[in-house]
Short mmCIF file of C-alpha atoms in Angstrom, two decimals:
data_model
loop_
_atom_site.label_atom_id
_atom_site.label_comp_id
_atom_site.label_asym_id
_atom_site.label_seq_id
_atom_site.Cartn_x
_atom_site.Cartn_y
_atom_site.Cartn_z
CA ASP A 1298 105.23 227.10 356.57
CA GLY A 1299 106.36 229.71 359.07
CA GLY A 1300 103.10 231.61 359.53
CA ILE A 1301 102.65 232.41 355.84
CA THR A 1302 99.54 231.20 354.09
CA GLN A 1303 98.78 231.20 350.40
CA SER A 1304 95.48 230.44 348.78
CA PRO A 1305 94.31 228.70 346.83
CA LYS A 1306 96.74 225.78 346.57
CA TYR A 1307 95.67 225.06 342.99
CA LEU A 1308 94.17 227.58 340.59
CA PHE A 1309 92.94 227.18 337.05
CA ARG A 1310 92.39 230.09 334.74
CA LYS A 1311 91.18 230.52 331.22
CA GLU A 1312 93.29 232.51 328.83
CA GLY A 1313 92.49 236.22 328.91
CA GLN A 1314 91.35 236.23 332.54
CA ASN A 1315 92.99 238.03 335.41
CA VAL A 1316 93.45 236.07 338.62
CA THR A 1317 94.55 237.09 342.12
CA LEU A 1318 96.69 234.96 344.41
CA SER A 1319 96.45 235.54 348.12
CA CYS A 1320 99.36 235.78 350.57
CA GLU A 1321 98.96 236.46 354.28
CA GLN A 1322 101.57 236.43 357.05
CA ASN A 1323 101.19 236.69 360.81
CA LEU A 1324 104.89 237.05 361.53
CA ASN A 1325 104.78 240.84 361.77
CA HIS A 1326 107.34 241.03 358.98
CA ASP A 1327 107.86 244.28 357.14
CA ALA A 1328 109.06 242.84 353.84
CA MET A 1329 107.14 240.56 351.51
CA TYR A 1330 108.02 239.01 348.18
CA TRP A 1331 106.50 237.14 345.25
CA TYR A 1332 108.48 234.59 343.27
CA ARG A 1333 107.70 232.45 340.30
CA GLN A 1334 109.12 228.94 339.92
CA ASP A 1335 109.14 227.00 336.66
CA PRO A 1336 110.10 223.32 336.33
CA GLY A 1337 113.80 222.76 336.68
CA GLN A 1338 114.53 226.38 337.49
CA GLY A 1339 115.26 228.47 340.50
CA LEU A 1340 113.02 231.16 341.94
CA ARG A 1341 112.62 234.40 340.05
CA LEU A 1342 111.51 237.57 341.80
CA ILE A 1343 108.31 239.20 340.54
CA TYR A 1344 107.63 241.98 343.06
CA TYR A 1345 108.68 242.89 346.55
CA SER A 1346 107.45 245.26 349.21
CA GLN A 1347 109.44 246.82 352.00
CA ILE A 1348 106.58 248.45 353.80
CA VAL A 1349 102.85 249.09 353.60
CA ASN A 1350 101.78 251.07 350.52
CA ASP A 1351 105.15 250.57 348.89
CA PHE A 1352 106.28 247.94 346.39
CA GLN A 1353 108.94 247.54 343.74
CA LYS A 1354 109.30 245.52 340.55
CA GLY A 1355 111.53 242.51 340.64
CA ASP A 1356 113.20 240.79 337.71
CA ILE A 1357 110.07 239.59 335.90
CA ALA A 1358 107.27 242.02 336.81
CA GLU A 1359 105.69 242.33 333.35
CA GLY A 1360 102.12 241.02 333.34
CA TYR A 1361 101.80 241.09 337.13
CA SER A 1362 100.52 243.61 339.66
CA VAL A 1363 100.52 243.76 343.46
CA SER A 1364 99.18 245.83 346.32
CA ARG A 1365 100.25 246.25 349.92
CA GLU A 1366 97.40 247.90 351.76
CA LYS A 1367 98.00 245.97 354.97
CA LYS A 1368 101.23 244.78 356.56
CA GLU A 1369 100.09 241.19 356.69
CA SER A 1370 98.77 240.92 353.12
CA PHE A 1371 100.47 241.06 349.72
CA PRO A 1372 98.15 239.80 346.95
CA LEU A 1373 99.48 239.15 343.46
CA THR A 1374 97.35 239.61 340.35
CA VAL A 1375 98.34 237.71 337.25
CA THR A 1376 96.92 239.69 334.36
CA SER A 1377 96.02 238.64 330.86
CA ALA A 1378 99.17 240.46 329.72
CA GLN A 1379 101.33 237.73 331.25
CA LYS A 1380 102.16 235.53 328.25
CA ASN A 1381 103.11 232.36 330.06
CA PRO A 1382 101.45 232.40 333.48
CA THR A 1383 101.40 228.65 334.20
CA ALA A 1384 103.84 228.21 337.09
CA PHE A 1385 104.24 227.65 340.81
CA TYR A 1386 103.97 230.95 342.71
CA LEU A 1387 105.67 231.42 346.04
CA CYS A 1388 105.17 234.21 348.54
CA ALA A 1389 107.81 234.98 351.15
CA SER A 1390 108.39 237.43 353.97
CA SER A 1391 111.32 238.64 356.01
CA PRO A 1392 111.57 240.85 359.08
CA ASN A 1393 113.27 243.68 357.29
CA LEU A 1394 114.19 244.27 353.68
CA ALA A 1395 117.65 245.68 354.06
CA ALA A 1396 118.99 243.87 357.11
CA SER A 1397 122.14 242.06 356.15
CA TYR A 1398 121.38 238.63 357.57
CA ASN A 1399 117.79 238.16 356.86
CA GLU A 1400 116.37 234.84 355.78
CA GLN A 1401 113.11 234.73 353.91
CA PHE A 1402 110.26 232.51 355.08
CA PHE A 1403 108.15 230.93 352.37
CA GLY A 1404 104.51 230.04 352.06
CA PRO A 1405 103.29 226.70 350.67
CA GLY A 1406 102.79 228.05 347.15
CA THR A 1407 99.98 228.29 344.61
CA ARG A 1408 100.10 226.29 341.42
CA LEU A 1409 98.48 228.25 338.62
CA THR A 1410 97.48 226.51 335.42
CA VAL A 1411 96.14 228.35 332.40
CA LEU A 1412 93.76 226.25 330.36
CA GLY B 1036 126.82 222.13 341.19
CA GLU B 1037 124.34 224.24 339.27
CA SER B 1038 123.39 223.99 335.63
CA VAL B 1039 121.52 226.09 333.13
CA GLY B 1040 118.27 224.90 331.60
CA LEU B 1041 115.66 222.34 332.55
CA HIS B 1042 117.89 219.55 333.78
CA LEU B 1043 118.74 219.93 337.42
CA PRO B 1044 121.83 218.27 338.83
CA THR B 1045 120.93 215.12 340.68
CA LEU B 1046 122.52 213.25 343.54
CA SER B 1047 121.50 209.74 344.52
CA VAL B 1048 122.72 208.24 347.78
CA GLN B 1049 121.97 205.30 350.02
CA GLU B 1050 120.36 205.82 353.38
CA GLY B 1051 123.03 206.42 355.98
CA ASP B 1052 125.58 207.84 353.55
CA ASN B 1053 126.81 211.40 353.78
CA SER B 1054 125.66 213.77 351.02
CA ILE B 1055 127.45 216.78 349.62
CA ILE B 1056 125.54 219.29 347.50
CA ASN B 1057 127.49 222.00 345.74
CA CYS B 1058 126.66 225.50 344.59
CA ALA B 1059 128.71 228.01 342.63
CA TYR B 1060 127.54 231.53 343.39
CA SER B 1061 127.90 234.45 341.09
CA ASN B 1062 128.60 237.64 342.98
CA SER B 1063 131.80 238.26 344.90
CA ALA B 1064 129.96 241.02 346.80
CA SER B 1065 127.50 238.54 348.31
CA ASP B 1066 127.76 238.56 352.08
CA TYR B 1067 125.10 236.10 353.18
CA PHE B 1068 124.16 232.65 351.96
CA ILE B 1069 121.26 230.35 352.71
CA TRP B 1070 120.44 226.76 351.91
CA TYR B 1071 116.79 225.86 351.40
CA LYS B 1072 115.11 222.47 351.07
CA GLN B 1073 112.04 222.15 348.88
CA GLU B 1074 109.87 219.06 348.86
CA SER B 1075 107.61 218.38 345.92
CA GLY B 1076 104.67 220.78 345.75
CA LYS B 1077 105.75 222.74 348.82
CA GLY B 1078 107.48 226.00 349.58
CA PRO B 1079 111.21 226.12 350.38
CA GLN B 1080 112.23 225.55 353.98
CA PHE B 1081 115.26 227.17 355.60
CA ILE B 1082 118.03 224.70 356.45
CA ILE B 1083 121.10 226.71 357.41
CA ASP B 1084 122.77 230.00 356.66
CA ILE B 1085 126.29 231.41 356.73
CA ARG B 1086 127.75 234.89 356.67
CA SER B 1087 130.67 235.79 354.47
CA ASN B 1088 132.99 236.29 357.45
CA MET B 1089 132.75 232.58 358.20
CA ASP B 1090 133.93 229.55 356.24
CA LYS B 1091 132.04 226.85 358.07
CA ARG B 1092 128.85 226.53 360.06
CA GLN B 1093 127.27 223.45 361.56
CA GLY B 1094 123.70 222.61 362.36
CA GLN B 1095 121.95 219.43 363.24
CA ARG B 1096 123.26 216.85 360.73
CA VAL B 1097 124.11 219.63 358.28
CA THR B 1098 127.26 221.63 357.65
CA VAL B 1099 127.71 224.51 355.24
CA LEU B 1100 131.14 225.34 353.86
CA LEU B 1101 131.96 228.62 352.14
CA ASN B 1102 134.98 229.17 349.92
CA LYS B 1103 134.99 232.81 348.88
CA THR B 1104 138.15 232.46 346.84
CA VAL B 1105 136.40 230.29 344.26
CA LYS B 1106 132.86 231.45 345.07
CA HIS B 1107 131.72 228.02 346.13
CA LEU B 1108 129.22 226.89 348.71
CA SER B 1109 128.49 223.34 349.80
CA LEU B 1110 125.94 221.64 352.00
CA GLN B 1111 126.92 218.44 353.74
CA ILE B 1112 124.21 216.21 355.16
CA ALA B 1113 125.36 213.51 357.55
CA ALA B 1114 123.67 210.12 357.74
CA THR B 1115 121.23 210.98 354.98
CA GLN B 1116 117.69 209.71 355.47
CA PRO B 1117 114.85 209.09 352.98
CA GLY B 1118 113.10 212.16 354.40
CA ASP B 1119 115.99 214.26 353.14
CA SER B 1120 114.94 213.58 349.54
CA ALA B 1121 114.09 216.96 348.04
CA VAL B 1122 115.43 219.76 345.86
CA TYR B 1123 118.08 221.83 347.59
CA PHE B 1124 118.66 225.47 346.65
CA CYS B 1125 121.41 227.82 347.59
CA ALA B 1126 120.69 231.53 347.75
CA GLU B 1127 123.11 234.44 347.94
CA LYS B 1128 122.49 237.95 349.14
CA VAL B 1129 124.42 241.05 348.26
CA GLU B 1130 124.91 243.49 351.10
CA ALA B 1131 122.22 246.16 351.06
CA GLY B 1132 123.36 249.60 350.09
CA GLY B 1133 123.25 252.03 347.21
CA THR B 1134 120.93 250.63 344.59
CA SER B 1135 120.94 247.16 346.11
CA TYR B 1136 118.28 246.32 348.62
CA GLY B 1137 119.92 243.04 349.39
CA LYS B 1138 117.77 240.68 347.39
CA LEU B 1139 118.28 236.95 347.42
CA THR B 1140 119.41 235.30 344.19
CA PHE B 1141 118.60 231.61 343.99
CA GLY B 1142 120.47 228.82 342.26
CA GLN B 1143 118.57 226.34 340.13
CA GLY B 1144 118.71 223.56 342.67
CA THR B 1145 119.98 220.00 343.05
CA ILE B 1146 117.70 217.00 343.33
CA LEU B 1147 118.70 214.70 346.19
CA THR B 1148 117.28 211.19 346.17
CA VAL B 1149 117.91 208.92 349.14
CA HIS B 1150 117.38 205.21 348.61
CA PRO B 1151 116.40 203.06 351.61
#
């Protein structure tokens, strides 16, 4: 999984609770990303961060929050405002946000289920 | 190819056959393309990439073809093996600049099943 770890692998949450998903990378990458994947669909971007203490909303940021206090860490909080949080969450990193040819490396994912 | 909704395109092949997975991308300004493989319950893994100034690139057992005229990308897997069974995604990236930071846009994926 390219030096990116996500924890936990499976997470269960009751409705109305906030929950935080962990993402850590030891690749010394500047850019980090959070995606959501639903069955039969491609990846949709939630948030991304180009550098420490900076992050931007992606296509589906409502109901989510992030922080980037350290280069190697980019935790995602799924808040109670997220109406349909059950999904597979993927964290990714890349060396540099804007470099033209810049593959993203993915973590193993966290499967969140709301009970 | 790609489809909208919950039903992914599927491709079933016999072990040893060659596989071709297709992807229609959306943005003529995209300048970089990646194929990822995703096994069940795991994160996507990089397979091969291609820049827009190329029309073909080969890796180990895999070849990516790019046709910019019709905005079409394909992944060819030679001598397909059961371990190749997975969902395959194409991703396109628009050149960074202006308001675009160069994000990746992913297709919905194709399910490849290889029968022994």
